[in-house]
């Protein structure tokens, strides 16, 4: 039996997200810059004789084949031609169905861990292909850091880590179904107010002021019931000194860029004091970078 492996699985925010229409397969063509942040789930994987089994400290999550971790383990085992099983222990800290990519990050963590355990010679390209079949965001989490993602989101181009930016992330207690958010949008609406080139220049500048001004997420135009709260939280963040604020993914999480970590923590305290007790709040940093630094 191999030793258990522990893996940290970071959350992400979408610094930029634009849509380029609906595809024949029902997905939307997107252009997004994703960024990992220092908020982590934790996974421990332990080899077992035959079955894939899973336990989780969060009662609301399925632990069978409906869970992306379970599917990731099954897909990797199949691709590697392995007959053994695995026990997956998942500690959840990233809010669920919140636009922070927690489930996708956990699945990517299982893929990274099981490749190390069962298929050390498997190429990164093959791992990327397995990841993309399970979910659009999973290839990004095999790499982490800052990346420009296109197609369904599964085509990942790493961007240089220009700087570590301070972020304040707030998640109101509203579960959001991503398919409904996409379905309620006009995929070919007006051109984005922020040009992609301008955004990429801002992210590369290392200047949090410039980045804050160029944040953009077209999914904010959806008509979901979470949008009232998203708008309120964005105004709250800006009113308390954030340099820019945006929704992450399909929401309901909102994040702000601040000039340093002290500022993010100060705004976090104000949110805890002045808004509903049900909000999840994380003050931290971006730029925790590539997968080999996630262990
Ligand atoms: O790929 P994933 O399972 O994470 O996507 C969840 C849902 O989000 C899809 O079933 C689809 O409704 C929507 N989606 C989309 N276009 C994308 C990514 C996701 O329409 N590029």
mmCIF file of N, CA and C in Angstrom, residues 181-284:
data_model
loop_
_atom_site.group_PDB
_atom_site.id
_atom_site.type_symbol
_atom_site.label_atom_id
_atom_site.label_comp_id
_atom_site.label_asym_id
_atom_site.label_seq_id
_atom_site.Cartn_x
_atom_site.Cartn_y
_atom_site.Cartn_z
ATOM 1 N N UNK A 181 -27.750 30.401 -14.506
ATOM 2 C CA UNK A 181 -27.141 31.720 -14.730
ATOM 3 C C UNK A 181 -26.809 31.884 -16.214
ATOM 4 N N UNK A 182 -26.157 30.877 -16.796
ATOM 5 C CA UNK A 182 -25.821 30.959 -18.224
ATOM 6 C C UNK A 182 -27.094 31.048 -19.075
ATOM 7 N N UNK A 183 -28.121 30.261 -18.698
ATOM 8 C CA UNK A 183 -29.336 30.195 -19.517
ATOM 9 C C UNK A 183 -30.079 31.532 -19.539
ATOM 10 N N UNK A 184 -29.924 32.363 -18.510
ATOM 11 C CA UNK A 184 -30.691 33.609 -18.448
ATOM 12 C C UNK A 184 -29.962 34.778 -19.095
ATOM 13 N N UNK A 185 -28.864 34.489 -19.824
ATOM 14 C CA UNK A 185 -28.061 35.581 -20.403
ATOM 15 C C UNK A 185 -28.256 35.713 -21.896
ATOM 16 N N UNK A 186 -28.046 36.921 -22.395
ATOM 17 C CA UNK A 186 -27.938 37.121 -23.830
ATOM 18 C C UNK A 186 -26.454 36.917 -24.168
ATOM 19 N N UNK A 187 -26.119 35.760 -24.807
ATOM 20 C CA UNK A 187 -24.696 35.450 -24.967
ATOM 21 C C UNK A 187 -23.976 36.361 -25.947
ATOM 22 N N UNK A 188 -24.729 37.138 -26.698
ATOM 23 C CA UNK A 188 -24.072 38.048 -27.657
ATOM 24 C C UNK A 188 -24.480 39.486 -27.362
ATOM 25 N N UNK A 189 -24.578 39.828 -26.100
ATOM 26 C CA UNK A 189 -24.978 41.189 -25.724
ATOM 27 C C UNK A 189 -23.960 42.234 -26.175
ATOM 28 N N UNK A 190 -24.095 43.417 -25.649
ATOM 29 C CA UNK A 190 -23.220 44.536 -26.034
ATOM 30 C C UNK A 190 -21.758 44.180 -25.784
ATOM 31 N N UNK A 191 -20.814 44.798 -26.517
ATOM 32 C CA UNK A 191 -19.402 44.517 -26.255
ATOM 33 C C UNK A 191 -19.038 44.912 -24.827
ATOM 34 N N UNK A 192 -18.054 44.229 -24.240
ATOM 35 C CA UNK A 192 -17.745 44.500 -22.825
ATOM 36 C C UNK A 192 -17.210 45.912 -22.640
ATOM 37 N N UNK A 193 -17.536 46.550 -21.518
ATOM 38 C CA UNK A 193 -17.026 47.893 -21.256
ATOM 39 C C UNK A 193 -15.518 47.893 -21.008
ATOM 40 N N UNK A 194 -14.971 46.716 -20.680
ATOM 41 C CA UNK A 194 -13.527 46.609 -20.440
ATOM 42 C C UNK A 194 -12.939 45.779 -21.570
ATOM 43 N N UNK A 195 -11.956 46.336 -22.289
ATOM 44 C CA UNK A 195 -11.358 45.579 -23.391
ATOM 45 C C UNK A 195 -10.359 44.575 -22.826
ATOM 46 N N UNK A 196 -10.348 43.411 -23.469
ATOM 47 C CA UNK A 196 -9.472 42.332 -22.995
ATOM 48 C C UNK A 196 -8.005 42.775 -22.885
ATOM 49 N N UNK A 197 -7.532 43.510 -23.911
ATOM 50 C CA UNK A 197 -6.118 43.950 -23.911
ATOM 51 C C UNK A 197 -5.857 44.861 -22.712
ATOM 52 N N UNK A 198 -6.833 45.750 -22.429
ATOM 53 C CA UNK A 198 -6.646 46.676 -21.300
ATOM 54 C C UNK A 198 -6.601 45.904 -19.993
ATOM 55 N N UNK A 199 -7.492 44.884 -19.895
ATOM 56 C CA UNK A 199 -7.497 44.084 -18.680
ATOM 57 C C UNK A 199 -6.150 43.371 -18.510
ATOM 58 N N UNK A 200 -5.656 42.768 -19.599
ATOM 59 C CA UNK A 200 -4.406 41.991 -19.493
ATOM 60 C C UNK A 200 -3.240 42.900 -19.114
ATOM 61 N N UNK A 201 -3.251 44.126 -19.628
ATOM 62 C CA UNK A 201 -2.204 45.090 -19.248
ATOM 63 C C UNK A 201 -2.299 45.412 -17.752
ATOM 64 N N UNK A 202 -3.547 45.571 -17.284
ATOM 65 C CA UNK A 202 -3.737 45.915 -15.868
ATOM 66 C C UNK A 202 -3.250 44.788 -14.959
ATOM 67 N N UNK A 203 -3.562 43.541 -15.335
ATOM 68 C CA UNK A 203 -3.175 42.420 -14.458
ATOM 69 C C UNK A 203 -1.656 42.255 -14.467
ATOM 70 N N UNK A 204 -1.035 42.556 -15.625
ATOM 71 C CA UNK A 204 0.428 42.406 -15.720
ATOM 72 C C UNK A 204 1.167 43.554 -15.035
ATOM 73 N N UNK A 205 0.442 44.668 -14.767
ATOM 74 C CA UNK A 205 1.112 45.856 -14.229
ATOM 75 C C UNK A 205 1.591 45.638 -12.801
ATOM 76 N N UNK A 206 0.935 44.740 -12.080
ATOM 77 C CA UNK A 206 1.284 44.559 -10.666
ATOM 78 C C UNK A 206 0.709 45.671 -9.796
ATOM 79 N N UNK A 207 -0.092 46.561 -10.396
ATOM 80 C CA UNK A 207 -0.628 47.714 -9.667
ATOM 81 C C UNK A 207 -2.089 47.428 -9.279
ATOM 82 N N UNK A 208 -2.373 47.249 -7.984
ATOM 83 C CA UNK A 208 -3.735 46.884 -7.593
ATOM 84 C C UNK A 208 -4.783 47.924 -7.992
ATOM 85 N N UNK A 209 -4.376 49.218 -8.079
ATOM 86 C CA UNK A 209 -5.322 50.257 -8.495
ATOM 87 C C UNK A 209 -5.803 50.017 -9.921
ATOM 88 N N UNK A 210 -4.824 49.732 -10.810
ATOM 89 C CA UNK A 210 -5.176 49.494 -12.221
ATOM 90 C C UNK A 210 -6.029 48.244 -12.339
ATOM 91 N N UNK A 211 -5.643 47.179 -11.648
ATOM 92 C CA UNK A 211 -6.414 45.934 -11.725
ATOM 93 C C UNK A 211 -7.845 46.170 -11.226
ATOM 94 N N UNK A 212 -7.965 46.870 -10.111
ATOM 95 C CA UNK A 212 -9.289 47.140 -9.536
ATOM 96 C C UNK A 212 -10.220 47.828 -10.523
ATOM 97 N N UNK A 213 -9.663 48.744 -11.330
ATOM 98 C CA UNK A 213 -10.502 49.491 -12.282
ATOM 99 C C UNK A 213 -10.967 48.638 -13.458
ATOM 100 N N UNK A 214 -10.271 47.565 -13.759
ATOM 101 C CA UNK A 214 -10.567 46.816 -14.987
ATOM 102 C C UNK A 214 -11.295 45.498 -14.744
ATOM 103 N N UNK A 215 -11.671 45.189 -13.501
ATOM 104 C CA UNK A 215 -12.384 43.927 -13.246
ATOM 105 C C UNK A 215 -13.687 43.908 -14.039
ATOM 106 N N UNK A 216 -14.033 42.740 -14.585
ATOM 107 C CA UNK A 216 -15.272 42.661 -15.371
ATOM 108 C C UNK A 216 -15.809 41.239 -15.388
ATOM 109 N N UNK A 217 -17.125 41.084 -15.243
ATOM 110 C CA UNK A 217 -17.758 39.762 -15.336
ATOM 111 C C UNK A 217 -19.110 39.899 -16.026
ATOM 112 N N UNK A 218 -19.199 39.417 -17.273
ATOM 113 C CA UNK A 218 -20.450 39.544 -18.017
ATOM 114 C C UNK A 218 -21.587 38.753 -17.372
ATOM 115 N N UNK A 219 -21.269 37.741 -16.575
ATOM 116 C CA UNK A 219 -22.326 36.953 -15.927
ATOM 117 C C UNK A 219 -23.117 37.797 -14.922
ATOM 118 N N UNK A 220 -22.609 38.973 -14.568
ATOM 119 C CA UNK A 220 -23.386 39.861 -13.685
ATOM 120 C C UNK A 220 -24.671 40.339 -14.354
ATOM 121 N N UNK A 221 -24.777 40.168 -15.679
ATOM 122 C CA UNK A 221 -26.008 40.580 -16.377
ATOM 123 C C UNK A 221 -27.109 39.527 -16.247
ATOM 124 N N UNK A 222 -26.871 38.441 -15.509
ATOM 125 C CA UNK A 222 -27.916 37.405 -15.390
ATOM 126 C C UNK A 222 -29.048 37.908 -14.486
ATOM 127 N N UNK A 223 -30.187 37.166 -14.525
ATOM 128 C CA UNK A 223 -31.354 37.650 -13.794
ATOM 129 C C UNK A 223 -31.661 36.806 -12.546
ATOM 130 N N UNK A 224 -30.634 36.158 -12.008
ATOM 131 C CA UNK A 224 -30.843 35.294 -10.831
ATOM 132 C C UNK A 224 -31.233 36.088 -9.595
ATOM 133 N N UNK A 225 -31.861 35.369 -8.625
ATOM 134 C CA UNK A 225 -32.341 36.051 -7.408
ATOM 135 C C UNK A 225 -31.186 36.484 -6.505
ATOM 136 N N UNK A 226 -29.964 36.002 -6.797
ATOM 137 C CA UNK A 226 -28.822 36.403 -5.959
ATOM 138 C C UNK A 226 -28.269 37.777 -6.328
ATOM 139 N N UNK A 227 -28.726 38.339 -7.465
ATOM 140 C CA UNK A 227 -28.051 39.536 -7.965
ATOM 141 C C UNK A 227 -28.279 40.773 -7.097
ATOM 142 N N UNK A 228 -29.423 40.842 -6.399
ATOM 143 C CA UNK A 228 -29.659 41.981 -5.501
ATOM 144 C C UNK A 228 -28.562 42.025 -4.436
ATOM 145 N N UNK A 229 -28.285 40.867 -3.855
ATOM 146 C CA UNK A 229 -27.269 40.780 -2.798
ATOM 147 C C UNK A 229 -25.874 41.063 -3.366
ATOM 148 N N UNK A 230 -25.607 40.553 -4.581
ATOM 149 C CA UNK A 230 -24.303 40.790 -5.224
ATOM 150 C C UNK A 230 -24.079 42.290 -5.397
ATOM 151 N N UNK A 231 -25.099 42.992 -5.885
ATOM 152 C CA UNK A 231 -24.945 44.433 -6.111
ATOM 153 C C UNK A 231 -24.709 45.173 -4.801
ATOM 154 N N UNK A 232 -25.467 44.772 -3.765
ATOM 155 C CA UNK A 232 -25.309 45.412 -2.445
ATOM 156 C C UNK A 232 -23.877 45.211 -1.919
ATOM 157 N N UNK A 233 -23.386 43.979 -2.049
ATOM 158 C CA UNK A 233 -22.045 43.679 -1.511
ATOM 159 C C UNK A 233 -20.956 44.415 -2.296
ATOM 160 N N UNK A 234 -21.137 44.530 -3.606
ATOM 161 C CA UNK A 234 -20.146 45.283 -4.403
ATOM 162 C C UNK A 234 -20.098 46.739 -3.932
ATOM 163 N N UNK A 235 -21.279 47.327 -3.740
ATOM 164 C CA UNK A 235 -21.322 48.720 -3.266
ATOM 165 C C UNK A 235 -20.682 48.835 -1.887
ATOM 166 N N UNK A 236 -20.958 47.847 -1.035
ATOM 167 C CA UNK A 236 -20.387 47.853 0.304
ATOM 168 C C UNK A 236 -18.851 47.843 0.230
ATOM 169 N N UNK A 237 -18.312 46.935 -0.598
ATOM 170 C CA UNK A 237 -16.849 46.833 -0.712
ATOM 171 C C UNK A 237 -16.254 48.139 -1.216
ATOM 172 N N UNK A 238 -16.870 48.709 -2.250
ATOM 173 C CA UNK A 238 -16.345 49.960 -2.815
ATOM 174 C C UNK A 238 -16.467 51.098 -1.790
ATOM 175 N N UNK A 239 -17.608 51.131 -1.081
ATOM 176 C CA UNK A 239 -17.834 52.177 -0.081
ATOM 177 C C UNK A 239 -16.829 52.099 1.064
ATOM 178 N N UNK A 240 -16.269 50.925 1.291
ATOM 179 C CA UNK A 240 -15.306 50.763 2.387
ATOM 180 C C UNK A 240 -13.864 50.780 1.890
ATOM 181 N N UNK A 241 -13.659 51.201 0.652
ATOM 182 C CA UNK A 241 -12.285 51.456 0.218
ATOM 183 C C UNK A 241 -11.661 50.435 -0.716
ATOM 184 N N UNK A 242 -12.439 49.427 -1.198
ATOM 185 C CA UNK A 242 -11.854 48.495 -2.178
ATOM 186 C C UNK A 242 -11.531 49.266 -3.458
ATOM 187 N N UNK A 243 -10.491 48.822 -4.163
ATOM 188 C CA UNK A 243 -10.061 49.515 -5.387
ATOM 189 C C UNK A 243 -10.873 49.052 -6.596
ATOM 190 N N UNK A 244 -11.664 48.014 -6.414
ATOM 191 C CA UNK A 244 -12.528 47.479 -7.470
ATOM 192 C C UNK A 244 -13.210 46.275 -6.892
ATOM 193 N N UNK A 245 -14.399 45.927 -7.435
ATOM 194 C CA UNK A 245 -15.124 44.762 -6.917
ATOM 195 C C UNK A 245 -15.886 44.112 -8.056
ATOM 196 N N UNK A 246 -16.044 42.792 -7.992
ATOM 197 C CA UNK A 246 -16.719 42.072 -9.062
ATOM 198 C C UNK A 246 -17.305 40.786 -8.504
ATOM 199 N N UNK A 247 -18.250 40.192 -9.252
ATOM 200 C CA UNK A 247 -18.764 38.875 -8.881
ATOM 201 C C UNK A 247 -17.757 37.830 -9.375
ATOM 202 N N UNK A 248 -17.643 36.705 -8.686
ATOM 203 C CA UNK A 248 -16.777 35.623 -9.160
ATOM 204 C C UNK A 248 -17.627 34.532 -9.819
ATOM 205 N N UNK A 249 -17.254 34.118 -11.017
ATOM 206 C CA UNK A 249 -17.983 33.074 -11.736
ATOM 207 C C UNK A 249 -19.452 33.428 -11.855
ATOM 208 N N UNK A 250 -20.334 32.446 -11.575
ATOM 209 C CA UNK A 250 -21.769 32.721 -11.672
ATOM 210 C C UNK A 250 -22.346 33.216 -10.353
ATOM 211 N N UNK A 251 -21.465 33.534 -9.377
ATOM 212 C CA UNK A 251 -21.891 34.079 -8.101
ATOM 213 C C UNK A 251 -22.317 32.968 -7.160
ATOM 214 N N UNK A 252 -22.799 33.339 -5.946
ATOM 215 C CA UNK A 252 -23.046 34.704 -5.483
ATOM 216 C C UNK A 252 -21.821 35.365 -4.848
ATOM 217 N N UNK A 253 -20.626 34.719 -4.885
ATOM 218 C CA UNK A 253 -19.464 35.339 -4.243
ATOM 219 C C UNK A 253 -19.077 36.623 -4.960
ATOM 220 N N UNK A 254 -18.644 37.586 -4.151
ATOM 221 C CA UNK A 254 -18.182 38.874 -4.639
ATOM 222 C C UNK A 254 -16.792 39.054 -4.052
ATOM 223 N N UNK A 255 -15.898 39.678 -4.802
ATOM 224 C CA UNK A 255 -14.576 39.935 -4.210
ATOM 225 C C UNK A 255 -14.158 41.358 -4.537
ATOM 226 N N UNK A 256 -13.284 41.889 -3.692
ATOM 227 C CA UNK A 256 -12.723 43.212 -3.932
ATOM 228 C C UNK A 256 -11.212 43.124 -3.920
ATOM 229 N N UNK A 257 -10.557 43.983 -4.712
ATOM 230 C CA UNK A 257 -9.096 44.105 -4.668
ATOM 231 C C UNK A 257 -8.786 45.270 -3.723
ATOM 232 N N UNK A 258 -7.804 45.088 -2.853
ATOM 233 C CA UNK A 258 -7.439 46.178 -1.943
ATOM 234 C C UNK A 258 -5.944 46.463 -2.070
ATOM 235 N N UNK A 259 -5.506 47.594 -1.491
ATOM 236 C CA UNK A 259 -4.101 47.945 -1.727
ATOM 237 C C UNK A 259 -3.135 47.057 -0.933
ATOM 238 N N UNK A 260 -3.589 46.481 0.175
ATOM 239 C CA UNK A 260 -2.746 45.518 0.895
ATOM 240 C C UNK A 260 -3.621 44.643 1.799
ATOM 241 N N UNK A 261 -2.984 43.661 2.447
ATOM 242 C CA UNK A 261 -3.737 42.693 3.255
ATOM 243 C C UNK A 261 -4.420 43.354 4.452
ATOM 244 N N UNK A 262 -3.763 44.364 5.059
ATOM 245 C CA UNK A 262 -4.380 45.063 6.201
ATOM 246 C C UNK A 262 -5.729 45.650 5.797
ATOM 247 N N UNK A 263 -5.759 46.242 4.594
ATOM 248 C CA UNK A 263 -7.002 46.837 4.089
ATOM 249 C C UNK A 263 -8.072 45.758 3.909
ATOM 250 N N UNK A 264 -7.676 44.626 3.329
ATOM 251 C CA UNK A 264 -8.637 43.529 3.104
ATOM 252 C C UNK A 264 -9.200 43.071 4.452
ATOM 253 N N UNK A 265 -8.320 42.963 5.452
ATOM 254 C CA UNK A 265 -8.775 42.504 6.777
ATOM 255 C C UNK A 265 -9.696 43.532 7.436
ATOM 256 N N UNK A 266 -9.353 44.825 7.239
ATOM 257 C CA UNK A 266 -10.192 45.894 7.812
ATOM 258 C C UNK A 266 -11.603 45.836 7.195
ATOM 259 N N UNK A 267 -11.660 45.673 5.884
ATOM 260 C CA UNK A 267 -12.975 45.603 5.219
ATOM 261 C C UNK A 267 -13.712 44.339 5.669
ATOM 262 N N UNK A 268 -12.958 43.249 5.835
ATOM 263 C CA UNK A 268 -13.573 41.996 6.310
ATOM 264 C C UNK A 268 -14.248 42.189 7.665
ATOM 265 N N UNK A 269 -13.568 42.918 8.575
ATOM 266 C CA UNK A 269 -14.161 43.155 9.908
ATOM 267 C C UNK A 269 -15.438 43.990 9.777
ATOM 268 N N UNK A 270 -15.403 44.985 8.873
ATOM 269 C CA UNK A 270 -16.590 45.845 8.690
ATOM 270 C C UNK A 270 -17.758 45.018 8.149
ATOM 271 N N UNK A 271 -17.480 44.114 7.223
ATOM 272 C CA UNK A 271 -18.557 43.280 6.666
ATOM 273 C C UNK A 271 -19.159 42.411 7.755
ATOM 274 N N UNK A 272 -18.292 41.785 8.551
ATOM 275 C CA UNK A 272 -18.807 40.905 9.615
ATOM 276 C C UNK A 272 -19.707 41.691 10.574
ATOM 277 N N UNK A 273 -19.315 42.948 10.840
ATOM 278 C CA UNK A 273 -20.061 43.757 11.794
ATOM 279 C C UNK A 273 -21.354 44.315 11.194
ATOM 280 N N UNK A 274 -21.300 44.737 9.951
ATOM 281 C CA UNK A 274 -22.394 45.548 9.410
ATOM 282 C C UNK A 274 -23.350 44.808 8.482
ATOM 283 N N UNK A 275 -22.976 43.610 7.988
ATOM 284 C CA UNK A 275 -23.900 42.899 7.105
ATOM 285 C C UNK A 275 -24.333 41.610 7.781
ATOM 286 N N UNK A 276 -25.216 40.858 7.116
ATOM 287 C CA UNK A 276 -25.794 39.648 7.714
ATOM 288 C C UNK A 276 -24.735 38.691 8.236
ATOM 289 N N UNK A 277 -25.041 38.055 9.369
ATOM 290 C CA UNK A 277 -24.101 37.126 10.000
ATOM 291 C C UNK A 277 -23.865 35.909 9.112
ATOM 292 N N UNK A 278 -24.769 35.668 8.138
ATOM 293 C CA UNK A 278 -24.646 34.473 7.300
ATOM 294 C C UNK A 278 -23.576 34.579 6.232
ATOM 295 N N UNK A 279 -23.002 35.766 6.029
ATOM 296 C CA UNK A 279 -21.994 35.909 4.980
ATOM 297 C C UNK A 279 -20.683 35.234 5.366
ATOM 298 N N UNK A 280 -20.100 34.499 4.414
ATOM 299 C CA UNK A 280 -18.756 33.956 4.584
ATOM 300 C C UNK A 280 -17.768 35.045 4.152
ATOM 301 N N UNK A 281 -16.703 35.257 4.928
ATOM 302 C CA UNK A 281 -15.743 36.321 4.609
ATOM 303 C C UNK A 281 -14.326 35.758 4.638
ATOM 304 N N UNK A 282 -13.540 36.052 3.599
ATOM 305 C CA UNK A 282 -12.123 35.648 3.601
ATOM 306 C C UNK A 282 -11.258 36.816 3.121
ATOM 307 N N UNK A 283 -10.341 37.265 3.964
ATOM 308 C CA UNK A 283 -9.374 38.289 3.559
ATOM 309 C C UNK A 283 -8.055 37.581 3.301
ATOM 310 N N UNK A 284 -7.475 37.736 2.122
ATOM 311 C CA UNK A 284 -6.243 37.001 1.827
ATOM 312 C C UNK A 284 -5.502 37.559 0.630
#
